[in-house]
Amino acid sequence: MPKILAALMAGTSFVTLVGAAQAQDATPAQDIIVTGSRVVKNGDNSPTPVTVVSTESLSNLRPTSLTESINTLPVFSGSRGQFSNPGVSGGVSGGNGSAAQLNLRNLGGVRNLVLLDGRRVPPTSYTNIVDADVIPQLLVKRVDTVTGGVSAVYGSDAVSGVVNFVTDTKFEGLKVQAQYGLSTYSDDPSMNAAIAWGSKFAGGRGHFEISYEYRNDDGIMRRSQRSWFNRAVVVGNGTTIPYSLITNGTLSAQPFGGKIISCGTGCALAGQYFASNGVLSSFTNGTTYSGTTTQSGGAGGYLDMSLKASQRSHQVYARTDYDFSDNVHGFLTLSGNFKKNVSYGSDISLANYTLSTGNAFLPSAYASQMTGSTFVLSEINTQIERARFEPQTRQLMAIAGLEGKLGEYNWNVSYVYGDSRLSTTSYNTVNNQKLSAALDAVSTASGPACYAATQAATASAYANCVPLNLFGPSASSQAALNYIMDTTHYVATTRQNDLNAAISGSPFSTWAGEVTAALSGEWRAQSFISQSDATPSMYADCTNLRYNCVATGSRTLLYAGTLASNPHVSQSVWEVAGEVNVPLLKDVALAKSLAINAAARYTKYNTVGTYWTWKLGADWHIIEGLRFRGTISRDIRAPTLNDLFSSTAITMVNNQDLKTGATNLLPSVNVSNPNLTAEIGNTWTAGLVAKPSFLPGFSLAVDYYDIKVSNAITTVQGFQPTIQQGCNTGGLSIYCNLIQRDSSGNVTAWYVQPINLSKITTYGLDVEANYVGAIAGHKLALRGLAAYQPHIRYIQPGVATVDQGGVAFGTNGLTASPSWRLTGTASFNVTDTLRVDAIYRWRNAMKLWGDPSVIWATGQGTVAPFGQLGMNISKTVTLPHNGKADLFFNVQNLFNATPPAANAPGTSTAPGGFGGFSVVDDAVGRYFTAGFRAKF
């Protein structure tokens, strides 16, 4: 390990944190193949920027899950995880909105590739993302992050880069660790326990290792558990009414207990609400705003979704390898991950429901004052548990391979099989047909009953119907609530078979050194199938349902937020690639060395055709301690099976129609597009690495990058204001086709579809400075990492260019992307056995929204900067049998910094739901963790 770290230290953008100090005294490094190339043997000579971080260093600074820890690196931006908004439906959640989706430079988790020991990890959801929590963490020794396009080396999806989890394949001994954590608010408890063992056998010709890890994090099940969470939402329409961020948001039209919206001409009860069961009261308004019924304060209702999803996982991992001869080596790896997340969505939200004035639960004193036969009521009902989502992931992976030497050449053949099953259970799902029946309560001799149950044609179907009383905060019976709630299930299975073969070596040498070359081939097949018992094609049967059920036209869905069943679909691809590294100069003026690296790959999909990708790179050592590097590449991202062949899925959304001004709860219909083609990425990078001899222990790496993705697959949402304007003002059919209207011009449905429509451009700088030295003989390591990314532009025809650079919220799942992201670390060995580590993270102020065409009120539209400090104290003690243990105490967010209020346009209909803070900010608060790590 120290030899590898020494090799990478000077040559790449390298993060070893504390481990860098140990690497200083290492002997010269052995040859290794660095991530990002099949032929570059030493990180000192890699033209591609690679950030390398040891898991030991990450654990010292942030003892959480490995995926959460690496997101502290500034190159990651927009990753999703336990703090993502609750939900399982839609194209972003992919069945599990809490999945750990790594995201390089906020270009999307589908545009970076996740590897395990250099091999592609099979996807874990129908959106083709990898839930990185499936990686067996205990025996991972480092994580390599390539921050440049490398499709020519690794294939499709490596547009923004590669994240490679590298395991310790030679681990020997016994490793045991355990820890427990708790927030300063005495919630979000977490624990982790793990054990690993490894040993040689057969006289050293074989090796075996195995590990098990258990992790449990209870999460934070209500946003109101944080006093700083003040239900911030954005009101206005961004045009005639400028957007404004307000706090303490409430829904004046939907108070707890129910509000009478209308009750006929001249009815004086309109606007009153049931503050107590069966008793109407005058409604207390909060601060009102133009164009919306959302208020700040007052008696209105609100949501209280979970802030952080819970997570429980079991990870098992085993690997064996054996030297069959001096030139042939075989290995087999088996891993399994079993993970469950739990998050909570909204309470029962009832907007503009029609009820009979003869409703059995309505006091006659009020019924007599109503002038029509029906009235309209709205409310947030909090009597039953909120919608609960429980996605469970089972990921099985097997890797088998042979590798060896053939003369002077190295060869390898490997096979990867992945089987991922996502089982999502949604509890407390409102059955709209049952709801309609239960709300139509009539009086009978035996008491209140459902109207449909009193009709001969439907009496049998509704024999178990329990009438629902909405007139008061606690008026509903548990039996009635249980009746309208269903539990729905979704199971998706993704399988991947991946066969690789490669040969590499040095066919000849030039005057400047060895020429190294590699040839590789790959065949990969992926399939997907899903089953759901709550599909978008299921509609309510409105027979004898007099109200709140539409039988024709825009029919009433049986469930909102469904996941579709999908028939078995598949695609296959085969690829052939070559790479060469050619040294051109050595030990001449202004060139201690100069080498050119080139790679090309031919890819053929059975679904989207054939493509060429390529990469050129140069590594120029000017003098000892100073070198320049650069790359240029053409990369691809193929459409996923979900993009191409997914079944129609429908969710209910509440958005304003900019043409009519109406805001209604309407179906958002997600459809696939079998005519998609691959995205094309063009990237170039240029950087320098300095390690001056006059400042021992110091190194500096600066890399510039420029990425342009053309033919980008964009999920276009018809309800988005920019898309509506592109239709209403520009008349573009590609957008108008996504807005369905009836003969009166009213929207009846919004459509969402992936389209090869956009061009994505971004550029920026990655900077890293390191210093390893000593104070009074005690080791000191300092490191600073910075990412500057001022713009991420999404260019679409007929609409304003959206710039997500330095923006907190976005459409299609895009999350915060600060234009400045800084991480600083320090480590000091107080004694040989006592060490103190610190990490500080900071981001700059951000705009709330990236659409330049919208208007914000004066002084609005931004969110303040945020930073936090973490500290770790560890003590090393000796144990029997040559063992040692590190005892540690860690505090994250030492000063309990609280996130500033923030949210996106379109959130005024759900205060306490979506957003409320930037997802890159720490929402937990000060967090204490104590534990030990022992090795024998």
JSON list of C-alpha atoms in Angstrom, two decimals, residues 95-266:
[
{"chain": "A", "resi": 95, "resn": "GLY", "atom": "CA", "xyz": [-37.81, 3.03, -7.20]},
{"chain": "A", "resi": 96, "resn": "ASN", "atom": "CA", "xyz": [-35.59, 4.26, -4.36]},
{"chain": "A", "resi": 97, "resn": "GLY", "atom": "CA", "xyz": [-35.18, 7.99, -3.84]},
{"chain": "A", "resi": 98, "resn": "SER", "atom": "CA", "xyz": [-32.66, 7.34, -1.06]},
{"chain": "A", "resi": 99, "resn": "ALA", "atom": "CA", "xyz": [-30.17, 5.39, -3.19]},
{"chain": "A", "resi": 100, "resn": "ALA", "atom": "CA", "xyz": [-26.56, 6.58, -3.04]},
{"chain": "A", "resi": 101, "resn": "GLN", "atom": "CA", "xyz": [-26.11, 8.03, -6.53]},
{"chain": "A", "resi": 102, "resn": "LEU", "atom": "CA", "xyz": [-22.59, 9.37, -7.03]},
{"chain": "A", "resi": 103, "resn": "ASN", "atom": "CA", "xyz": [-22.45, 12.42, -9.29]},
{"chain": "A", "resi": 104, "resn": "LEU", "atom": "CA", "xyz": [-19.28, 13.93, -10.72]},
{"chain": "A", "resi": 105, "resn": "ARG", "atom": "CA", "xyz": [-19.55, 17.66, -11.45]},
{"chain": "A", "resi": 106, "resn": "ASN", "atom": "CA", "xyz": [-23.38, 17.46, -11.25]},
{"chain": "A", "resi": 107, "resn": "LEU", "atom": "CA", "xyz": [-23.65, 16.15, -14.80]},
{"chain": "A", "resi": 108, "resn": "GLY", "atom": "CA", "xyz": [-25.84, 13.30, -13.57]},
{"chain": "A", "resi": 109, "resn": "GLY", "atom": "CA", "xyz": [-25.19, 9.94, -11.98]},
{"chain": "A", "resi": 110, "resn": "VAL", "atom": "CA", "xyz": [-25.79, 8.20, -15.32]},
{"chain": "A", "resi": 111, "resn": "ARG", "atom": "CA", "xyz": [-22.80, 10.01, -16.88]},
{"chain": "A", "resi": 112, "resn": "ASN", "atom": "CA", "xyz": [-20.14, 8.59, -14.56]},
{"chain": "A", "resi": 113, "resn": "LEU", "atom": "CA", "xyz": [-19.17, 4.96, -14.27]},
{"chain": "A", "resi": 114, "resn": "VAL", "atom": "CA", "xyz": [-18.80, 3.00, -11.01]},
{"chain": "A", "resi": 115, "resn": "LEU", "atom": "CA", "xyz": [-16.19, 0.23, -10.94]},
{"chain": "A", "resi": 116, "resn": "LEU", "atom": "CA", "xyz": [-15.04, -2.38, -8.45]},
{"chain": "A", "resi": 117, "resn": "ASP", "atom": "CA", "xyz": [-11.40, -3.28, -8.96]},
{"chain": "A", "resi": 118, "resn": "GLY", "atom": "CA", "xyz": [-11.58, -1.84, -12.46]},
{"chain": "A", "resi": 119, "resn": "ARG", "atom": "CA", "xyz": [-14.71, -3.75, -13.48]},
{"chain": "A", "resi": 120, "resn": "ARG", "atom": "CA", "xyz": [-18.13, -2.29, -14.16]},
{"chain": "A", "resi": 121, "resn": "VAL", "atom": "CA", "xyz": [-20.59, -2.62, -11.26]},
{"chain": "A", "resi": 122, "resn": "PRO", "atom": "CA", "xyz": [-24.04, -3.73, -12.47]},
{"chain": "A", "resi": 123, "resn": "PRO", "atom": "CA", "xyz": [-26.82, -1.15, -12.03]},
{"chain": "A", "resi": 124, "resn": "THR", "atom": "CA", "xyz": [-29.23, -1.37, -9.12]},
{"chain": "A", "resi": 125, "resn": "SER", "atom": "CA", "xyz": [-32.27, 0.48, -10.45]},
{"chain": "A", "resi": 126, "resn": "TYR", "atom": "CA", "xyz": [-34.28, 0.81, -13.62]},
{"chain": "A", "resi": 127, "resn": "THR", "atom": "CA", "xyz": [-32.70, 4.23, -14.22]},
{"chain": "A", "resi": 128, "resn": "ASN", "atom": "CA", "xyz": [-29.35, 2.43, -14.68]},
{"chain": "A", "resi": 129, "resn": "ILE", "atom": "CA", "xyz": [-27.67, 4.09, -11.73]},
{"chain": "A", "resi": 130, "resn": "VAL", "atom": "CA", "xyz": [-25.52, 2.18, -9.26]},
{"chain": "A", "resi": 131, "resn": "ASP", "atom": "CA", "xyz": [-26.53, 2.51, -5.63]},
{"chain": "A", "resi": 132, "resn": "ALA", "atom": "CA", "xyz": [-22.94, 2.81, -4.42]},
{"chain": "A", "resi": 133, "resn": "ASP", "atom": "CA", "xyz": [-23.89, 1.50, -0.99]},
{"chain": "A", "resi": 134, "resn": "VAL", "atom": "CA", "xyz": [-23.72, -1.97, -2.56]},
{"chain": "A", "resi": 135, "resn": "ILE", "atom": "CA", "xyz": [-19.91, -1.74, -2.56]},
{"chain": "A", "resi": 136, "resn": "PRO", "atom": "CA", "xyz": [-18.39, -4.06, 0.13]},
{"chain": "A", "resi": 137, "resn": "GLN", "atom": "CA", "xyz": [-16.77, -1.33, 2.19]},
{"chain": "A", "resi": 138, "resn": "LEU", "atom": "CA", "xyz": [-14.66, -3.04, 4.84]},
{"chain": "A", "resi": 139, "resn": "LEU", "atom": "CA", "xyz": [-12.00, -4.40, 2.48]},
{"chain": "A", "resi": 140, "resn": "VAL", "atom": "CA", "xyz": [-11.90, -1.39, 0.14]},
{"chain": "A", "resi": 141, "resn": "LYS", "atom": "CA", "xyz": [-8.46, 0.17, 0.60]},
{"chain": "A", "resi": 142, "resn": "ARG", "atom": "CA", "xyz": [-8.83, 3.20, -1.64]},
{"chain": "A", "resi": 143, "resn": "VAL", "atom": "CA", "xyz": [-11.14, 4.99, -4.05]},
{"chain": "A", "resi": 144, "resn": "ASP", "atom": "CA", "xyz": [-9.82, 6.33, -7.37]},
{"chain": "A", "resi": 145, "resn": "THR", "atom": "CA", "xyz": [-11.83, 9.05, -9.06]},
{"chain": "A", "resi": 146, "resn": "VAL", "atom": "CA", "xyz": [-10.98, 9.84, -12.67]},
{"chain": "A", "resi": 147, "resn": "THR", "atom": "CA", "xyz": [-12.20, 13.33, -13.53]},
{"chain": "A", "resi": 148, "resn": "GLY", "atom": "CA", "xyz": [-12.03, 13.21, -17.31]},
{"chain": "A", "resi": 149, "resn": "GLY", "atom": "CA", "xyz": [-13.77, 11.36, -20.11]},
{"chain": "A", "resi": 150, "resn": "VAL", "atom": "CA", "xyz": [-12.54, 7.76, -20.40]},
{"chain": "A", "resi": 151, "resn": "SER", "atom": "CA", "xyz": [-15.12, 5.95, -22.54]},
{"chain": "A", "resi": 152, "resn": "ALA", "atom": "CA", "xyz": [-12.30, 4.82, -24.82]},
{"chain": "A", "resi": 153, "resn": "VAL", "atom": "CA", "xyz": [-10.86, 2.88, -21.87]},
{"chain": "A", "resi": 154, "resn": "TYR", "atom": "CA", "xyz": [-13.95, 1.72, -19.99]},
{"chain": "A", "resi": 155, "resn": "GLY", "atom": "CA", "xyz": [-16.85, 2.05, -22.41]},
{"chain": "A", "resi": 156, "resn": "SER", "atom": "CA", "xyz": [-20.19, 3.84, -22.36]},
{"chain": "A", "resi": 157, "resn": "ASP", "atom": "CA", "xyz": [-21.21, 6.15, -19.48]},
{"chain": "A", "resi": 158, "resn": "ALA", "atom": "CA", "xyz": [-17.71, 7.34, -18.57]},
{"chain": "A", "resi": 159, "resn": "VAL", "atom": "CA", "xyz": [-18.44, 10.87, -19.82]},
{"chain": "A", "resi": 160, "resn": "SER", "atom": "CA", "xyz": [-17.72, 12.85, -16.67]},
{"chain": "A", "resi": 161, "resn": "GLY", "atom": "CA", "xyz": [-15.40, 10.24, -15.21]},
{"chain": "A", "resi": 162, "resn": "VAL", "atom": "CA", "xyz": [-15.02, 7.00, -13.29]},
{"chain": "A", "resi": 163, "resn": "VAL", "atom": "CA", "xyz": [-15.21, 6.07, -9.61]},
{"chain": "A", "resi": 164, "resn": "ASN", "atom": "CA", "xyz": [-13.19, 2.92, -8.94]},
{"chain": "A", "resi": 165, "resn": "PHE", "atom": "CA", "xyz": [-13.39, 1.16, -5.58]},
{"chain": "A", "resi": 166, "resn": "VAL", "atom": "CA", "xyz": [-10.14, -0.79, -5.12]},
{"chain": "A", "resi": 167, "resn": "THR", "atom": "CA", "xyz": [-10.15, -3.67, -2.63]},
{"chain": "A", "resi": 168, "resn": "ASP", "atom": "CA", "xyz": [-7.26, -5.02, -0.58]},
{"chain": "A", "resi": 169, "resn": "THR", "atom": "CA", "xyz": [-6.83, -8.36, -2.33]},
{"chain": "A", "resi": 170, "resn": "LYS", "atom": "CA", "xyz": [-3.87, -9.36, -0.12]},
{"chain": "A", "resi": 171, "resn": "PHE", "atom": "CA", "xyz": [-5.39, -8.68, 3.29]},
{"chain": "A", "resi": 172, "resn": "GLU", "atom": "CA", "xyz": [-4.10, -10.97, 6.05]},
{"chain": "A", "resi": 173, "resn": "GLY", "atom": "CA", "xyz": [-5.13, -11.17, 9.67]},
{"chain": "A", "resi": 174, "resn": "LEU", "atom": "CA", "xyz": [-8.27, -10.22, 11.52]},
{"chain": "A", "resi": 175, "resn": "LYS", "atom": "CA", "xyz": [-9.96, -6.83, 11.42]},
{"chain": "A", "resi": 176, "resn": "VAL", "atom": "CA", "xyz": [-12.80, -5.84, 13.76]},
{"chain": "A", "resi": 177, "resn": "GLN", "atom": "CA", "xyz": [-14.51, -2.49, 14.09]},
{"chain": "A", "resi": 178, "resn": "ALA", "atom": "CA", "xyz": [-17.59, -1.03, 15.73]},
{"chain": "A", "resi": 179, "resn": "GLN", "atom": "CA", "xyz": [-18.97, 2.45, 16.30]},
{"chain": "A", "resi": 180, "resn": "TYR", "atom": "CA", "xyz": [-22.05, 4.27, 17.55]},
{"chain": "A", "resi": 181, "resn": "GLY", "atom": "CA", "xyz": [-23.28, 7.76, 16.73]},
{"chain": "A", "resi": 182, "resn": "LEU", "atom": "CA", "xyz": [-25.92, 10.20, 17.97]},
{"chain": "A", "resi": 183, "resn": "SER", "atom": "CA", "xyz": [-26.85, 13.77, 17.08]},
{"chain": "A", "resi": 184, "resn": "THR", "atom": "CA", "xyz": [-26.78, 16.66, 19.52]},
{"chain": "A", "resi": 185, "resn": "TYR", "atom": "CA", "xyz": [-30.59, 16.50, 19.41]},
{"chain": "A", "resi": 186, "resn": "SER", "atom": "CA", "xyz": [-30.51, 12.90, 20.71]},
{"chain": "A", "resi": 187, "resn": "ASP", "atom": "CA", "xyz": [-31.86, 11.51, 17.43]},
{"chain": "A", "resi": 188, "resn": "ASP", "atom": "CA", "xyz": [-30.55, 9.85, 14.27]},
{"chain": "A", "resi": 189, "resn": "PRO", "atom": "CA", "xyz": [-28.71, 7.08, 16.15]},
{"chain": "A", "resi": 190, "resn": "SER", "atom": "CA", "xyz": [-26.43, 4.98, 14.01]},
{"chain": "A", "resi": 191, "resn": "MET", "atom": "CA", "xyz": [-24.26, 1.95, 14.56]},
{"chain": "A", "resi": 192, "resn": "ASN", "atom": "CA", "xyz": [-21.79, 0.02, 12.50]},
{"chain": "A", "resi": 193, "resn": "ALA", "atom": "CA", "xyz": [-20.15, -3.33, 13.23]},
{"chain": "A", "resi": 194, "resn": "ALA", "atom": "CA", "xyz": [-17.82, -5.20, 10.91]},
{"chain": "A", "resi": 195, "resn": "ILE", "atom": "CA", "xyz": [-15.36, -8.07, 10.82]},
{"chain": "A", "resi": 196, "resn": "ALA", "atom": "CA", "xyz": [-12.90, -9.29, 8.18]},
{"chain": "A", "resi": 197, "resn": "TRP", "atom": "CA", "xyz": [-10.41, -12.12, 8.01]},
{"chain": "A", "resi": 198, "resn": "GLY", "atom": "CA", "xyz": [-7.79, -13.05, 5.45]},
{"chain": "A", "resi": 199, "resn": "SER", "atom": "CA", "xyz": [-5.07, -15.65, 5.14]},
{"chain": "A", "resi": 200, "resn": "LYS", "atom": "CA", "xyz": [-2.78, -17.40, 2.70]},
{"chain": "A", "resi": 201, "resn": "PHE", "atom": "CA", "xyz": [-3.08, -21.12, 2.05]},
{"chain": "A", "resi": 202, "resn": "ALA", "atom": "CA", "xyz": [-1.40, -23.85, 0.00]},
{"chain": "A", "resi": 203, "resn": "GLY", "atom": "CA", "xyz": [2.04, -22.67, 0.98]},
{"chain": "A", "resi": 204, "resn": "GLY", "atom": "CA", "xyz": [1.36, -19.14, -0.12]},
{"chain": "A", "resi": 205, "resn": "ARG", "atom": "CA", "xyz": [0.04, -20.01, -3.59]},
{"chain": "A", "resi": 206, "resn": "GLY", "atom": "CA", "xyz": [-3.50, -19.18, -2.54]},
{"chain": "A", "resi": 207, "resn": "HIS", "atom": "CA", "xyz": [-5.22, -16.45, -0.57]},
{"chain": "A", "resi": 208, "resn": "PHE", "atom": "CA", "xyz": [-8.68, -16.15, 0.94]},
{"chain": "A", "resi": 209, "resn": "GLU", "atom": "CA", "xyz": [-10.48, -13.24, 2.56]},
{"chain": "A", "resi": 210, "resn": "ILE", "atom": "CA", "xyz": [-13.99, -12.67, 3.82]},
{"chain": "A", "resi": 211, "resn": "SER", "atom": "CA", "xyz": [-15.85, -9.80, 5.44]},
{"chain": "A", "resi": 212, "resn": "TYR", "atom": "CA", "xyz": [-19.22, -8.94, 6.93]},
{"chain": "A", "resi": 213, "resn": "GLU", "atom": "CA", "xyz": [-20.54, -5.49, 7.77]},
{"chain": "A", "resi": 214, "resn": "TYR", "atom": "CA", "xyz": [-23.74, -4.38, 9.46]},
{"chain": "A", "resi": 215, "resn": "ARG", "atom": "CA", "xyz": [-24.89, -0.78, 9.35]},
{"chain": "A", "resi": 216, "resn": "ASN", "atom": "CA", "xyz": [-27.98, 0.78, 10.86]},
{"chain": "A", "resi": 217, "resn": "ASP", "atom": "CA", "xyz": [-28.94, 4.44, 10.68]},
{"chain": "A", "resi": 218, "resn": "ASP", "atom": "CA", "xyz": [-32.35, 5.39, 12.06]},
{"chain": "A", "resi": 219, "resn": "GLY", "atom": "CA", "xyz": [-32.53, 8.61, 10.04]},
{"chain": "A", "resi": 220, "resn": "ILE", "atom": "CA", "xyz": [-34.72, 11.61, 10.91]},
{"chain": "A", "resi": 221, "resn": "MET", "atom": "CA", "xyz": [-38.34, 10.85, 10.25]},
{"chain": "A", "resi": 222, "resn": "ARG", "atom": "CA", "xyz": [-39.76, 14.38, 10.46]},
{"chain": "A", "resi": 223, "resn": "ARG", "atom": "CA", "xyz": [-38.46, 17.66, 9.15]},
{"chain": "A", "resi": 224, "resn": "SER", "atom": "CA", "xyz": [-39.98, 19.39, 12.16]},
{"chain": "A", "resi": 225, "resn": "GLN", "atom": "CA", "xyz": [-37.36, 17.61, 14.32]},
{"chain": "A", "resi": 226, "resn": "ARG", "atom": "CA", "xyz": [-35.06, 20.51, 13.41]},
{"chain": "A", "resi": 227, "resn": "SER", "atom": "CA", "xyz": [-36.02, 23.91, 14.78]},
{"chain": "A", "resi": 228, "resn": "TRP", "atom": "CA", "xyz": [-34.27, 25.64, 11.89]},
{"chain": "A", "resi": 229, "resn": "PHE", "atom": "CA", "xyz": [-36.54, 23.94, 9.37]},
{"chain": "A", "resi": 230, "resn": "ASN", "atom": "CA", "xyz": [-39.11, 26.67, 8.81]},
{"chain": "A", "resi": 231, "resn": "ARG", "atom": "CA", "xyz": [-41.06, 25.30, 5.83]},
{"chain": "A", "resi": 232, "resn": "ALA", "atom": "CA", "xyz": [-39.48, 27.65, 3.33]},
{"chain": "A", "resi": 233, "resn": "VAL", "atom": "CA", "xyz": [-41.24, 27.71, -0.05]},
{"chain": "A", "resi": 234, "resn": "VAL", "atom": "CA", "xyz": [-41.21, 29.92, -3.12]},
{"chain": "A", "resi": 235, "resn": "VAL", "atom": "CA", "xyz": [-44.38, 31.83, -4.04]},
{"chain": "A", "resi": 236, "resn": "GLY", "atom": "CA", "xyz": [-45.17, 33.81, -7.19]},
{"chain": "A", "resi": 237, "resn": "ASN", "atom": "CA", "xyz": [-45.01, 32.83, -10.85]},
{"chain": "A", "resi": 238, "resn": "GLY", "atom": "CA", "xyz": [-41.69, 34.38, -11.82]},
{"chain": "A", "resi": 239, "resn": "THR", "atom": "CA", "xyz": [-43.26, 36.63, -14.45]},
{"chain": "A", "resi": 240, "resn": "THR", "atom": "CA", "xyz": [-46.12, 38.94, -13.50]},
{"chain": "A", "resi": 241, "resn": "ILE", "atom": "CA", "xyz": [-45.58, 38.06, -9.84]},
{"chain": "A", "resi": 242, "resn": "PRO", "atom": "CA", "xyz": [-41.88, 37.85, -8.97]},
{"chain": "A", "resi": 243, "resn": "TYR", "atom": "CA", "xyz": [-40.73, 34.79, -7.09]},
{"chain": "A", "resi": 244, "resn": "SER", "atom": "CA", "xyz": [-40.19, 35.20, -3.34]},
{"chain": "A", "resi": 245, "resn": "LEU", "atom": "CA", "xyz": [-38.92, 32.82, -0.68]},
{"chain": "A", "resi": 246, "resn": "ILE", "atom": "CA", "xyz": [-41.17, 32.79, 2.36]},
{"chain": "A", "resi": 247, "resn": "THR", "atom": "CA", "xyz": [-40.87, 30.85, 5.61]},
{"chain": "A", "resi": 248, "resn": "ASN", "atom": "CA", "xyz": [-43.38, 29.18, 7.91]},
{"chain": "A", "resi": 249, "resn": "GLY", "atom": "CA", "xyz": [-45.41, 28.24, 4.83]},
{"chain": "A", "resi": 250, "resn": "THR", "atom": "CA", "xyz": [-48.97, 27.04, 5.30]},
{"chain": "A", "resi": 251, "resn": "LEU", "atom": "CA", "xyz": [-51.80, 26.01, 2.98]},
{"chain": "A", "resi": 252, "resn": "SER", "atom": "CA", "xyz": [-54.69, 28.30, 3.82]},
{"chain": "A", "resi": 253, "resn": "ALA", "atom": "CA", "xyz": [-57.03, 26.23, 1.63]},
{"chain": "A", "resi": 254, "resn": "GLN", "atom": "CA", "xyz": [-56.11, 22.97, 3.39]},
{"chain": "A", "resi": 255, "resn": "PRO", "atom": "CA", "xyz": [-56.07, 23.38, 7.16]},
{"chain": "A", "resi": 256, "resn": "PHE", "atom": "CA", "xyz": [-55.98, 20.40, 9.50]},
{"chain": "A", "resi": 257, "resn": "GLY", "atom": "CA", "xyz": [-59.62, 19.56, 10.17]},
{"chain": "A", "resi": 258, "resn": "GLY", "atom": "CA", "xyz": [-61.01, 20.69, 6.82]},
{"chain": "A", "resi": 259, "resn": "LYS", "atom": "CA", "xyz": [-62.09, 24.00, 5.29]},
{"chain": "A", "resi": 260, "resn": "ILE", "atom": "CA", "xyz": [-65.28, 24.72, 3.38]},
{"chain": "A", "resi": 261, "resn": "ILE", "atom": "CA", "xyz": [-64.16, 26.19, 0.07]},
{"chain": "A", "resi": 262, "resn": "SER", "atom": "CA", "xyz": [-67.65, 26.77, -1.38]},
{"chain": "A", "resi": 263, "resn": "CYS", "atom": "CA", "xyz": [-71.19, 25.82, -0.39]},
{"chain": "A", "resi": 264, "resn": "GLY", "atom": "CA", "xyz": [-73.52, 27.53, -2.84]},
{"chain": "A", "resi": 265, "resn": "THR", "atom": "CA", "xyz": [-74.61, 31.07, -3.64]},
{"chain": "A", "resi": 266, "resn": "GLY", "atom": "CA", "xyz": [-74.85, 33.24, -0.56]}
]
